[in-house]
Every structure is written in structure tokens, then in C-alpha cells.
XYZ file of C-alpha atoms in Angstrom:
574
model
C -3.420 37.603 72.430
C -5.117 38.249 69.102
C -1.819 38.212 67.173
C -0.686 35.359 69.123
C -3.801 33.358 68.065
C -3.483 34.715 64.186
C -0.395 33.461 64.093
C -1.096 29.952 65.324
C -4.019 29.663 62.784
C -1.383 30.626 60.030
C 1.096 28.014 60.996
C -1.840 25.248 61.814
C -2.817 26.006 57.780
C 0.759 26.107 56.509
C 1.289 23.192 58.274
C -2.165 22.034 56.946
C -1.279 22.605 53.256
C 2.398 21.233 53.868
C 0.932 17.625 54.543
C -1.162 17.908 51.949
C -0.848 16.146 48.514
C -0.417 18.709 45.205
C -1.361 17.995 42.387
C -0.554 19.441 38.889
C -3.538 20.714 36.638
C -2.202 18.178 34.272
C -2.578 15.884 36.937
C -5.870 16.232 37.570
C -6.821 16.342 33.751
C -4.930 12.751 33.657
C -7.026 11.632 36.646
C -10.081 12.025 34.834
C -11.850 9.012 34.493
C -10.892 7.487 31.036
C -13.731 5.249 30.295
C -12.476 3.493 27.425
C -11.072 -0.528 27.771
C -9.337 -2.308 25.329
C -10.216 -5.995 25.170
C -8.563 -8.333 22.488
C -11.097 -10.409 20.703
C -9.401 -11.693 17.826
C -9.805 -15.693 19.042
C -13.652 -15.030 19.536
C -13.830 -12.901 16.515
C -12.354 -16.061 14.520
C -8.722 -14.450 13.361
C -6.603 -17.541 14.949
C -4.230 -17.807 11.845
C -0.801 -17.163 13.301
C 1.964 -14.581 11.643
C 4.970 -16.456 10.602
C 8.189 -14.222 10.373
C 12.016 -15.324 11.273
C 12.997 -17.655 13.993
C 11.203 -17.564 16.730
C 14.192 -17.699 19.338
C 17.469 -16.658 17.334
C 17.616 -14.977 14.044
C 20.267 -14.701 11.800
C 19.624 -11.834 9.079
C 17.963 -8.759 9.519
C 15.244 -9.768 7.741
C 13.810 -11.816 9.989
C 12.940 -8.692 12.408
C 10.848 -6.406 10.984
C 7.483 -8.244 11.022
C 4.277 -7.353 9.507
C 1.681 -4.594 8.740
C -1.874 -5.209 8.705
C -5.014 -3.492 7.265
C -8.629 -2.549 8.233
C -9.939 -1.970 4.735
C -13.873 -2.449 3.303
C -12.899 -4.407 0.111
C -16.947 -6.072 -0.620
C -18.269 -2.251 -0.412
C -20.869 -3.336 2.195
C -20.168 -0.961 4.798
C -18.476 -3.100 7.214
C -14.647 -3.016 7.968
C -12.591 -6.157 6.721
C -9.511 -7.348 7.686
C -6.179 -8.023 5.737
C -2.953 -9.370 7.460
C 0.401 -9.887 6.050
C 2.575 -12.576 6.499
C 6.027 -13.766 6.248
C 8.041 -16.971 6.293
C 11.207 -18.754 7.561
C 14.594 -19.043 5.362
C 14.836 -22.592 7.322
C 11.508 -24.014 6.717
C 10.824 -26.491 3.805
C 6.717 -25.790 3.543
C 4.491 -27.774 1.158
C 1.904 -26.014 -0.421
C -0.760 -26.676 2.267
C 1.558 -25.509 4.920
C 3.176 -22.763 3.906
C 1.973 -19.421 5.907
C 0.506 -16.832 3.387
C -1.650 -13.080 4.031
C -4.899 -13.769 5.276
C -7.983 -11.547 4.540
C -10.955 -12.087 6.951
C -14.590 -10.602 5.744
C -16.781 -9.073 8.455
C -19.753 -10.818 9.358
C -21.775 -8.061 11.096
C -21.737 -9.787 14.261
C -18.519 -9.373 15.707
C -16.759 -12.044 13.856
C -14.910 -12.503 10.565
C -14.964 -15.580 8.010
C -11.634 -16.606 7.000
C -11.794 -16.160 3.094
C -8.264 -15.770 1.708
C -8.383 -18.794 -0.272
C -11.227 -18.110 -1.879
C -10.686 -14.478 -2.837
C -7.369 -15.252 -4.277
C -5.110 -13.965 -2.392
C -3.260 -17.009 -0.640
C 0.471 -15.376 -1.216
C 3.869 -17.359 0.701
C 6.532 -14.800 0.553
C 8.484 -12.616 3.068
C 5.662 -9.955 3.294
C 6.203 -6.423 4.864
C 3.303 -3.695 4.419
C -0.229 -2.957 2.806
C -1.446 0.292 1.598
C -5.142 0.644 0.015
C -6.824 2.991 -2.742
C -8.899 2.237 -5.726
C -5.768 2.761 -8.441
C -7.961 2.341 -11.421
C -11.162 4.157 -10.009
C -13.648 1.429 -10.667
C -15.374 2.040 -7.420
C -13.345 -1.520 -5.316
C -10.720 -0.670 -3.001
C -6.924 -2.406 -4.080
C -4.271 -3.403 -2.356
C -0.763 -2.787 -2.609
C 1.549 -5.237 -0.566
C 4.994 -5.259 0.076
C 7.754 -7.639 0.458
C 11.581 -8.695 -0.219
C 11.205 -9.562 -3.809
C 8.652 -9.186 -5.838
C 5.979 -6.331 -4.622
C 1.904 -7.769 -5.188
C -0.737 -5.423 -6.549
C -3.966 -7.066 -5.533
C -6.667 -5.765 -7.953
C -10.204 -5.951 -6.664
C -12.612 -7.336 -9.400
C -15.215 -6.379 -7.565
C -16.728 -9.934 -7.185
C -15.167 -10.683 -3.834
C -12.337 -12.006 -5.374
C -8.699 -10.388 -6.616
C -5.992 -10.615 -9.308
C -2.414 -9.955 -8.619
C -1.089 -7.814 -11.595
C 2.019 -5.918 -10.325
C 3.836 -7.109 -13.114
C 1.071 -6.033 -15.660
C 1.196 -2.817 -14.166
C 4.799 -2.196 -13.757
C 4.792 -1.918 -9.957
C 6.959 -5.167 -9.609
C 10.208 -2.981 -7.856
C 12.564 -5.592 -8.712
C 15.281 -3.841 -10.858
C 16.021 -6.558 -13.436
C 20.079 -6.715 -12.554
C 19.543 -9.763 -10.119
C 19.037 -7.958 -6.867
C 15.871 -8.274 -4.804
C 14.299 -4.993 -3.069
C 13.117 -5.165 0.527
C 10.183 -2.717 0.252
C 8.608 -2.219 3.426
C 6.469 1.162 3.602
C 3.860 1.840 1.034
C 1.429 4.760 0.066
C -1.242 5.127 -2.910
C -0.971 9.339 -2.989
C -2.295 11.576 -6.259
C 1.056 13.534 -5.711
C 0.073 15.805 -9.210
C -3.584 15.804 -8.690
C -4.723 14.331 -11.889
C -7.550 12.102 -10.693
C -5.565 8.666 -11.010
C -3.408 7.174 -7.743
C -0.156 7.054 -7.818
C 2.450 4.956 -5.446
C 5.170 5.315 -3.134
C 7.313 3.027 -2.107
C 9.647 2.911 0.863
C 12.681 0.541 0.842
C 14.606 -0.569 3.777
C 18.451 -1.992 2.307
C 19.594 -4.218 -0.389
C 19.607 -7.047 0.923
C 21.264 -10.370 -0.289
C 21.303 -13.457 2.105
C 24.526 -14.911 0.206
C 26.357 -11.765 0.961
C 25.061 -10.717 4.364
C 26.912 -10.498 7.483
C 25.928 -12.984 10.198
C 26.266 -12.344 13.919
C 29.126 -14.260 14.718
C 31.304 -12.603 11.479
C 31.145 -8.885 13.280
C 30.514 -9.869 16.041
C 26.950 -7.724 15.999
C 26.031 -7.289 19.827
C 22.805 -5.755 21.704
C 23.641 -5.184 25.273
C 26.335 -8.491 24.805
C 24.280 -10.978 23.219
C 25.037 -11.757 19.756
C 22.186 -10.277 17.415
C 21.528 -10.291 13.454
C 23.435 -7.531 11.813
C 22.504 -4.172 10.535
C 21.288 -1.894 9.418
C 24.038 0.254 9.938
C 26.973 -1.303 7.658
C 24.675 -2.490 4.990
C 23.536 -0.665 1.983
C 20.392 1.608 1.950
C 17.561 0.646 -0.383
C 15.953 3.405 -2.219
C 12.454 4.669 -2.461
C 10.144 4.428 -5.370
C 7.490 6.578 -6.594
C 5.082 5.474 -9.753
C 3.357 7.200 -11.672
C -0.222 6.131 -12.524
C -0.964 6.577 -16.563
C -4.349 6.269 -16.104
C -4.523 2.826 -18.100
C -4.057 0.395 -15.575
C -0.281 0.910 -15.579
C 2.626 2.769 -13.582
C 6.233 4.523 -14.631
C 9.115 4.708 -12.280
C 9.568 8.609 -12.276
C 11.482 8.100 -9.016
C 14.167 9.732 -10.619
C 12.668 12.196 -12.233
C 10.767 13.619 -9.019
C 13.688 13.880 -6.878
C 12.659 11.598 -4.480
C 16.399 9.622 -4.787
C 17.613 13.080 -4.002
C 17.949 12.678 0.315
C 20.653 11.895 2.902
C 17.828 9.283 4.325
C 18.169 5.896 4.140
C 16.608 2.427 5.265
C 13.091 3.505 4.868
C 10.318 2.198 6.567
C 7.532 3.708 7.687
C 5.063 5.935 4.857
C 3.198 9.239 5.761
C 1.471 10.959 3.104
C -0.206 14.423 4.294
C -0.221 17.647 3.387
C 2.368 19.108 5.603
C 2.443 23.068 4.728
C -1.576 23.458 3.960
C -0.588 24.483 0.060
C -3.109 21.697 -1.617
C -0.415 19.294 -2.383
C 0.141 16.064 -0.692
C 3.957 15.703 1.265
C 5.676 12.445 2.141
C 7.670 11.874 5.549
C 9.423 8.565 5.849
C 10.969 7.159 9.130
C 14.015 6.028 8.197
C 16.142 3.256 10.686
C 19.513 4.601 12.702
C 19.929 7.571 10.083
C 17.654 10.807 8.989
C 14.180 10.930 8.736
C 13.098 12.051 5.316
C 10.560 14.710 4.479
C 9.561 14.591 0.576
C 7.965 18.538 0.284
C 5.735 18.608 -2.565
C 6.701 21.291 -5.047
C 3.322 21.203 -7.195
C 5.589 20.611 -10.084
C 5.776 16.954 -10.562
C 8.819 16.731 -7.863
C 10.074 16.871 -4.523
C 12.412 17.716 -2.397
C 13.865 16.452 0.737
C 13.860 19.282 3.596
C 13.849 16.971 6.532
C 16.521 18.371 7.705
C 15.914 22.138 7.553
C 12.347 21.486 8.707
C 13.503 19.924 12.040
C 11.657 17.025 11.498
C 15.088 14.277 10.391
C 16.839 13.992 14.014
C 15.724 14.140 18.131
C 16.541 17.289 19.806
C 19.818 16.987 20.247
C 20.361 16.066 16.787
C 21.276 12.322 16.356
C 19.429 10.040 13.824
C 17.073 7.875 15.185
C 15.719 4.384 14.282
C 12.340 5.563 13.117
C 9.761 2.907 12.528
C 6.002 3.926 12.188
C 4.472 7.444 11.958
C 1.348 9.141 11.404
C 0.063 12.796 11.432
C -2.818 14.249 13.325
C -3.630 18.536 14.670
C -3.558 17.263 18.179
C -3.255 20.774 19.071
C -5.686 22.335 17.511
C -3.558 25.405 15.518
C -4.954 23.846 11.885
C -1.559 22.502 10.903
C -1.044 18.534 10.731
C 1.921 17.311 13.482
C 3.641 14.574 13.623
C 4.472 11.210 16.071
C 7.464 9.048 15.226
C 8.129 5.771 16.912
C 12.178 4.943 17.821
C 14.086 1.784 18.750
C 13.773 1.154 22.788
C 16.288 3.053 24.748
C 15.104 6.653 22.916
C 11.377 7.972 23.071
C 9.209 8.382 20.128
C 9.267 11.977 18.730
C 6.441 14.363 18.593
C 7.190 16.903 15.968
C 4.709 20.644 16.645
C 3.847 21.814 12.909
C 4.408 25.584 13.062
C 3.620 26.211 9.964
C 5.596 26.930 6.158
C 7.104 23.516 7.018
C 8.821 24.479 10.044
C 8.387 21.698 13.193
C 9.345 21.801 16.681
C 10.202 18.782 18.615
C 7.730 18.833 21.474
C 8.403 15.050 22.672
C 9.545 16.211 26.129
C 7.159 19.065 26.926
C 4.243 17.364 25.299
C 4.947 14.244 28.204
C 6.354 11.780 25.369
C 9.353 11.632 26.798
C 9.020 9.297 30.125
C 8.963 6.060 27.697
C 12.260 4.807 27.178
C 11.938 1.331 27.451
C 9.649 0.356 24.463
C 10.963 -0.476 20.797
C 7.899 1.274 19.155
C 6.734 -0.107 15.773
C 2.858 0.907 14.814
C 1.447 4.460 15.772
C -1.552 6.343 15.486
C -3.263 9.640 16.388
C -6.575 8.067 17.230
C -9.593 10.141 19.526
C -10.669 7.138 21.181
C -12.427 8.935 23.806
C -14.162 10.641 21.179
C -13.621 13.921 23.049
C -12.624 15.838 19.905
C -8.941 15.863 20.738
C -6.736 13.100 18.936
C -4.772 10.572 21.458
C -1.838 8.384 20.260
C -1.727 4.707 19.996
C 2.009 2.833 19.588
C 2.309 -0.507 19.362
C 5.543 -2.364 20.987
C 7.876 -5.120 20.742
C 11.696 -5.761 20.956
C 13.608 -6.319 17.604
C 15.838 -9.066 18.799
C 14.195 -12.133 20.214
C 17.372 -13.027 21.876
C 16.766 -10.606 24.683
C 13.988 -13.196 25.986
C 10.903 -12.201 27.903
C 11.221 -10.153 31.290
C 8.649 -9.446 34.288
C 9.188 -5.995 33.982
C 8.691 -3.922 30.080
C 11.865 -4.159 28.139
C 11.303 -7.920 27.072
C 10.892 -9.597 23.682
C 7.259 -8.876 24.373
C 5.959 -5.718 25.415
C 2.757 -3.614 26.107
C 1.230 -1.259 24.251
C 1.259 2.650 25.363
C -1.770 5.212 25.165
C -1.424 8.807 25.467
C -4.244 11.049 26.070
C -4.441 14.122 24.646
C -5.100 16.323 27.671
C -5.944 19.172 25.085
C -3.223 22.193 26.457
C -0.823 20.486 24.246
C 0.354 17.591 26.774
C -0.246 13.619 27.175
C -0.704 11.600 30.008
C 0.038 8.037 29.521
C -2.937 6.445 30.712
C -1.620 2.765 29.823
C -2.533 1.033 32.898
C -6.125 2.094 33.173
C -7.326 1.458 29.403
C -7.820 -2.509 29.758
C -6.102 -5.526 29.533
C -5.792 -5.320 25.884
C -3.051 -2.775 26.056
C -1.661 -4.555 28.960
C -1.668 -7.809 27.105
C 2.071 -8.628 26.143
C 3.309 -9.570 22.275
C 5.939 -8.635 19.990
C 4.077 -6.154 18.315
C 4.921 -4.442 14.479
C 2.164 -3.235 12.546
C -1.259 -1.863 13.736
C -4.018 -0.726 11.601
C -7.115 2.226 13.694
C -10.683 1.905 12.455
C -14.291 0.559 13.854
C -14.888 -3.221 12.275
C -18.077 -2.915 14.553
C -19.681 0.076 13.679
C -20.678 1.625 17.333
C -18.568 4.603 16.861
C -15.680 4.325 18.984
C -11.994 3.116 17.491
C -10.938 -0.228 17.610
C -6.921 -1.512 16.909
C -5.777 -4.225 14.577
C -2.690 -5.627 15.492
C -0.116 -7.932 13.943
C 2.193 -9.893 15.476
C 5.329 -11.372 14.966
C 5.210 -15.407 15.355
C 1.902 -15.385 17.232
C -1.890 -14.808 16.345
C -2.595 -11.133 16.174
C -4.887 -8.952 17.947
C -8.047 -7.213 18.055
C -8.309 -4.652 20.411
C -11.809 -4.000 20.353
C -12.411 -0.397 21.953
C -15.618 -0.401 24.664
C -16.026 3.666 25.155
C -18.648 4.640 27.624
C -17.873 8.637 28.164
C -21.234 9.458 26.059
C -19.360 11.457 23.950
C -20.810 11.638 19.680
C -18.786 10.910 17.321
C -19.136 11.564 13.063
C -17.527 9.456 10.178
C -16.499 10.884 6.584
C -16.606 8.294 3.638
C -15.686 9.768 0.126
C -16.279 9.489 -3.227
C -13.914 11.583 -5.767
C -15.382 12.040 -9.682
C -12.935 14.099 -11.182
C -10.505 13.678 -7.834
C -9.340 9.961 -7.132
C -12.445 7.479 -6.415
C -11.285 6.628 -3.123
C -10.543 10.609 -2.279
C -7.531 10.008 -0.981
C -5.606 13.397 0.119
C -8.988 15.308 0.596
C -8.779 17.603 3.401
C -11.973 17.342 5.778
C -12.729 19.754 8.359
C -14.936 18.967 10.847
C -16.536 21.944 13.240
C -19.061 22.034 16.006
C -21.350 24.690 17.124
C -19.218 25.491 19.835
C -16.404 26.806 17.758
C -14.487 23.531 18.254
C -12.130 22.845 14.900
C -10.563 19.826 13.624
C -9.031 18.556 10.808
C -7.891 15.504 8.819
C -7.371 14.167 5.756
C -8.227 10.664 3.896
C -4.991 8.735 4.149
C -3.490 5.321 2.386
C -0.634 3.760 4.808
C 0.931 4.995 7.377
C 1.289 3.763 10.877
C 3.921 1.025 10.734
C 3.777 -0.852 7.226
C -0.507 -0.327 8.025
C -3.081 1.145 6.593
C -6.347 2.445 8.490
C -9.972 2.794 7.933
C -10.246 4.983 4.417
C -13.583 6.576 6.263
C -12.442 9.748 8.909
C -13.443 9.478 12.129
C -14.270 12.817 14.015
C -15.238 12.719 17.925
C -17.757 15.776 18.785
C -17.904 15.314 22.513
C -21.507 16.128 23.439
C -22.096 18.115 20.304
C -25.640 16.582 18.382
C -24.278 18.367 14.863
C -20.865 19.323 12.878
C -20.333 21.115 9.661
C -18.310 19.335 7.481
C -15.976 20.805 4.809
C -14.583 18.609 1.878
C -11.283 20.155 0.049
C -10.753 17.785 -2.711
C -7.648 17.303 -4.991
C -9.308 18.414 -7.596
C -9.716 21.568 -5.639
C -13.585 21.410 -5.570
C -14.911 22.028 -2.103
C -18.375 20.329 -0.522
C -20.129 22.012 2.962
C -22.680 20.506 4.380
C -24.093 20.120 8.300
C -24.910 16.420 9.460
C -26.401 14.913 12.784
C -23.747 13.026 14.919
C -23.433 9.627 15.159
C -23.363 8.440 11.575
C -21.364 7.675 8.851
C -21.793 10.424 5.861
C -20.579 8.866 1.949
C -19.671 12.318 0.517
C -19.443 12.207 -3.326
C -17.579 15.143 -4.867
C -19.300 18.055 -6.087
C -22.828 16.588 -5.232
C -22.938 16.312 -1.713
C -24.044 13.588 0.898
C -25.238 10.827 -0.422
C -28.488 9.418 1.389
């Protein structure tokens, strides 16, 4: 009777724990409660000027696809992120001067809003504009701007006095090669790539492109899933990359040559990442480069570089085909002290997630890391972002399809798509936690560019956003988890002013260790907050280490929940 009874209880549990949901320990780290929204703001926060780029129905060149990068960048010094977007313009349009569409740069008010002042700080440009990249070139203590487009490239030098001057030409950083063609530079990075103290710049390029000359979709026919689509890039010819060299008077020498960096199987470049990749001082550059190789620029502390994409594992998806690479950006989302990698890819593929390993060895980690359940979404802008400010970085991407001929659909593979967050469930996995982060990830647009910083200043991560042919957004991040957060400004003296490339470590008492490093470009055609952003969960204090270029190093222990100016070799500045 006893065994008979035993043996019902058994098979009453079994049956018990057979009915029973199971979850996954990843599961119930995604089921966490996020509590972070994303709410666009941009109409109430006064950026209504709408991005301009191609047709808006059909286009006919390539050209017309690629859209816009955007910038979150503190060009008045006042503390307080501004906002810079690119524009484009329409090969059909006949604009007068008051109507033609031109960048727009948008000062912070304090108050949530931005005043529209493009016209009076000079920088009103009508052209076919691609990215931005920031740094103080000339290290008189006012952020520049670099910005890129098919043509003529504009350098944008801040005088300091709320207004700028363009002098690419003065400088040398022009692109154009004087034989009659026109570049299509896209990607951009300012990078000190032989640590001398002055900026330097880099300079992706997509294909040489020539509307007289280029094919149009009824001459291939070029088709995407039947419908008749602008042609390229495959068939066209690859543009190649730049890198200047800053002389340290105000002007730049192609030494593209020279440095190796037209040495590489890669092709139509367009996103920039500048970081150092194997932890030996000296910055890298990766480039996502459209339907070929990736590139991977390793810095040989010598004045060149070499292309090792392909032996680092970082230039093709697991099974080894090229992929149509678009934005990128580097983050140690798994703690090891080594700077990884996330790629965005045209839709049909998922974005890549390259594990650094270490002496410039990666391992694609897209599938076991949870990357790989997106396959609908053309992926454009990308960021490693803790917006939780849990001390573990998440990833941002920003979507939209390339061809506005596959209309809009009620499901997520239509001209206009959402945006995807992963969180970073810190065992070295994501959960995509799209649908619960707000409507402003929800919110459907033809995405390209997005720029990661906080315009206002309550410690959690907002997202700029630009658009192709609509008004672009401002995802402004409301983050109630309680977690504190920390925020590195520097200030190089014998390094670059803007300390770009210094590495910053960031631990907390509890042992907890991150790192990052001060960054122009990246994302796609973007360029973030200059000022690192470190979440410390519930820790009250960090100790902060600054690695310069110059190779000086700064320690110091700060309260959370502040922003710390660091100036080289003397410490936090009150």
C-alpha cells in the first residue's frame, strides 16, 4: 500500500511538472522588468525640419538610398548636448535659395527644447550630405565638424563665437581628386592614429559614382524580390578611403597611400569605427563595407596600417560570405577587458556580433549571443548603449528598408521599420526586449543614422535619429530602475584637446570593471556624445582611470551621478 501510494505521488508530480511552463534562466533574466521607455519628442522639442534625400516613392541611382547621419555634439561649450543633422537633396528638384533643404544644427535650451540656429551659425549647406564626425582638429578648446557628402567634403570650423567657417579647402580635406570625378564619402572619423597631439581624419568612401554614366534600373534590369530597384553596388566601382594627416597648422596631407590604408580587398565603405582593437595604445579602424569584406585597418604604431579583416574573423558572417555592412560600433559587453564589436547587415541576414578574444582575434557570437532571430530588418545606425544603466552595455540599431519601392507593410519588413533593443543579460546573451521599451522604438520610419548621448542631462541615454524624407526623431530615454550612473568629459594638453582615443576605465567597489574609450563617428555616418557614459547600478562611487594618447595616465574616485571634466595630467576639474 505504501509503495502503491509513493508511486501515485511520483506520477501526480511528474504529471505536475509536465503541465507546467519552463522557462530558461535567460528567460527569466529577459522577463525582468525593463523600466526604461522610449518616447520621441522631437516635434515638442522643436526639431520639425524634415530630411530631404532621393525620391520619396521610386529612386533611380543609388545615391538616393543611403540617407543621413546625425550628431549629438556640445559645440557652445555650455554643458548641454546640441544637435546637428545632415541633409540631402533631390537630382529632380529645381530649389531656390530659400527652399532648398540644407544641415540643420539645433542649440539646447536647457528645458527640453532646441532653437533652430543653422542660419545664424553659418552652416546653412544644400548638397547631397552623408555623415558627421566631431573633434577639436586645431585644439583651440571648440568642438569641429567634419561632414560628408558626394562632392565636395565640409570642414566646419568652430570660431568659438557660436558661429562656424567652412575651410575644407583651406585645409586640404576637400577629397575631390582634381581629374573631374566626384567622391561619395560617407563614413568619417577624427582619430590621432600616431599620437602626436593634433587630430587626424579618416575617411570612408562608398563608389565612384557618376550620374551620366550610371546604370538605371530598367538598363540591367536591377531587381529586389521582382520589383525594379536602383542599381548597385555590386557592378559599380569601389571608392577608396582616405586618411589625412593633421600638420599641426590648420592643414591636412593625404598620406592615404603612404599608410596602407588603399592596401584591402574591402570596398564600398560606409560605416567608421575607430578603437583600439588589440589593447597595444594605438587606435584601429574597422569599416563596414556594403555586399563585400569588412575592413579592419590594425594600427602598426609606425605611421601605417594594415588590413587583417580577414585573418581576424571580423570581414565575413560565419559561414563566410560578405555582407552589406552599414553601421558599427564597439563596446566590452562581456566584460573580458577587450572592446567587441556589432555590425548592422542589409534585411534578410542578421547583424553580426564579433567576441574580441584578444591579439586581434574575434569570434562571431551573433547566434549564441541571441542576435540572430532578426532577419527581417535592413539595419543602418547601431550602438552599444547601457540604457538601463545596469553597468552592462545593451545595443541600439536603427532600421529602415533601402528601396522605397517595397512600400509599407503591417507586419516589419516594410519601407518603414522599427527599431530593435537588445539587452545585455550579462552571461554573454541578449534578449530583444523591443516591444516593452516604448512606443518610440515601436514608432515606424525609414531610419539611417542615429547618434547615443543625454541632451537632458538626468543621466540616462537618449537616441537621435535621422530620417530619410521625414522629420527625425528624438527618442528621449525615461529610466526608472534607480540604478547611478557616471559621465567622463576630457581635456587632453599634450594629447588631443578633445581626448579622443583615451581609454577610460571605470570600476566600482564591488569589483565590477568596464571600459571605453572617447570616440569621433561611428554608428551609421553618426557621431555620439564626446563625454563617456558609465552605468554603476546601485554603486554611490567608481574609480576612474584615464589612459591618454600621450600615454599619461589620471586615477581618481568620484561620487555617482555627475559629470567629471578630466584635464590631462591634472586631474578633475571642479
Amino acid at each position: 500500500m505504501k509503495l502503491a501510494r509513493a508511486t501515485s505521488r511520483r506520477g501526480f508530480i511528474r504529471s505536475l511538472c509536465a503541465a507546467a511552463p519552463v522557462f530558461s534562466f535567460d528567460q527569466l533574466l529577459a522577463e525582468t522588468p525593463l523600466n526604461v521607455q522610449f518616447r520621441n519628442v522631437a516635434r515638442e522639442a522643436g526639431l520639425r525640419a524634415k530630411t530631404t534625400f532621393g525620391g520619396e516613392h521610386t529612386n533611380k541611382f543609388l545615391l538616393e538610398t543611403t540617407g543621413c547621419g546625425c550628431a549629438f555634439v556640445d559645440y557652445d561649450n555650455d554643458g548641454w548636448l546640441d544637435i546637428f543633422l545632415v541633409n540631402g537633396t533631390r537630382f529632380e528638384a529645381n530649389w531656390s535659395a530659400a527652399e532648398a533643404p540644407v544641415s540643420r544644427l539645433y542649440r539646447n535650451n536647457r528645458d527640453g527644447t532646441f532653437t533652430d540656429v543653422t542660419v545664424a551659425a553659418g552652416v546653412a549647406h544644400t548638397g547631397w550630405g552623408q555623415g558627421v564626425c566631431a573633434g577639436d582638429y586645431d585644439n583651440d578648446g571648440n568642438v569641429d565638424l567634419f561632414v560628408t557628402y558626394w562632392g565636395d567634403c565640409v570642414l566646419w570650423r568652430n570660431e568659438g563665437n557660436g558661429k562656424f567657417k567652412d575651410v575644407a579647402r583651406a585645409a586640404g580635406v576637400t577629397t575631390n581628386p582634381g581629374d573631374g570625378r566626384r567622391r561619395w564619402n560617407t563614413g568619417c572619423a577624427f582619430v590621432d592614429y600616431d599620437r602626436d597631439g593634433h587630430l587626424d581624419l579618416f575617411v570612408a568612401n562608398y563608389v565612384d559614382f557618376d550620374p551620366k554614366t550610371a546604370p538605371l534600373p530598367d538598363s540591367g534590369p536591377c531587381l529586389y524580390k521582382g520589383l525594379k530597384v536602383a542599381c548597385g553596388p555590386p557592378g559599380l566601382q569601389g571608392g577608396k578611403n582616405i586618411l589625412f594627416h593633421n600638420n599641426g597648422d590648420g592643414t591636412f596631407t593625404d598620406v592615404s597611400g603612404k599608410a596602407g590604408v588603399l592596401k584591402t580587398p574591402g570596398t564600398y565603405g560606409l560605416g567608421v569605427l575607430v578603437a583600439d582593437l588589440d589593447n597595444d595604445g594605438w587606435p584601429d579602424i574597422y569599416v563596414a563595407n556594403d555586399s563585400t569584406s569588412a575592413a579592419l585597418y590594425r594600427n602598426n604604431g609606425d605611421g601605417t596600417f594594415t588590413d587583417i579583416a580577414i585573418e581576424a574573423g571580423t570581414a565575413y558572417s560565419p559561414d563566410g560570405k560578405p555582407q552589406a555592412g552599414m553601421g558599427v560600433s564597439a563596446a566590452d559587453y562581456d566584460g573580458d577587458g577587450w572592446l567587441d564589436i556589432v555590425k548592422t547587415n542589409f534585411a534578410g541576414d542578421t547583424s553580426s556580433l564579433y567576441r574580441n578574444l584578444g591579439k586581434m582575434v574575434f569570434d562571431d557570437q551573433t547566434f549564441q549571443a541571441g542576435l540572430g532571430t532578426n532577419t527581417r530588418f535592413m539595419g543602418w545606425g547601431a550602438g552599444f548603449v547601457d540604457f538601463d544603466n545596469d553597468g552592462r552595455p545593451d545595443i541600439f540599431l536603427s532600421n529602415g528598408h533601402v528601396y522605397p519601392e517595397v512600400g509599407e507593410s503591417e507586419g516589419d519588413s516594410g519601407y518603414r521599420e522599427r527599431k530593435v533593443l537588445y539587452r545585455n543579460l550579462g552571461n554573454g546573451r541578449f534578449a530583444d526586449v523591443s516591444a516593452s521599451a516604448g512606443p518610440g522604438i515601436l514608432e515606424k520610419v525609414c531610419a539611417r543614422g542615429c547618434a547615443f548621448g543625454d541632451f537632458d542631462n538626468d543621466g540616462d541615454l537618449d537616441v537621435l535619429v535621422n530620417c530619410i524624407n521625414d522629420v527625425p526623431q528624438l527618442l528621449r530615454c525615461d529610466e526608472s530602475t534607480g540604478n547611478n550612473w557616471i559621465k567622463i568629459r576630457t581635456v587632453g594638453v599634450k594629447s588631443n584637446r578633445s581626448g579622443i582615443g583615451a581609454r577610460i576605465v571605470c570600476t566600482t567597489p564591488d569589483g565590477h570593471r568596464q571600459i571605453d574609450e572617447v570616440r569621433s563617428g561611428g554608428s551609421y555616418l553618426s557621431q555620439s556624445d564626446l563625454r563617456v557614459h558609465f552605468g554603476l547600478s546601485k554603486a554611490a562611487t567608481a574609480d576612474i582611470e584615464v589612459r591618454w594618447p600621450s600615454g599619461a595616465i589620471d586615477r581618481f574616485r568620484a561620487p555617482a551621478n555627475r559629470v567629471c571634466t578630466v584635464v590631462e595630467g591634472r586631474g578633475v576639474k571642479a
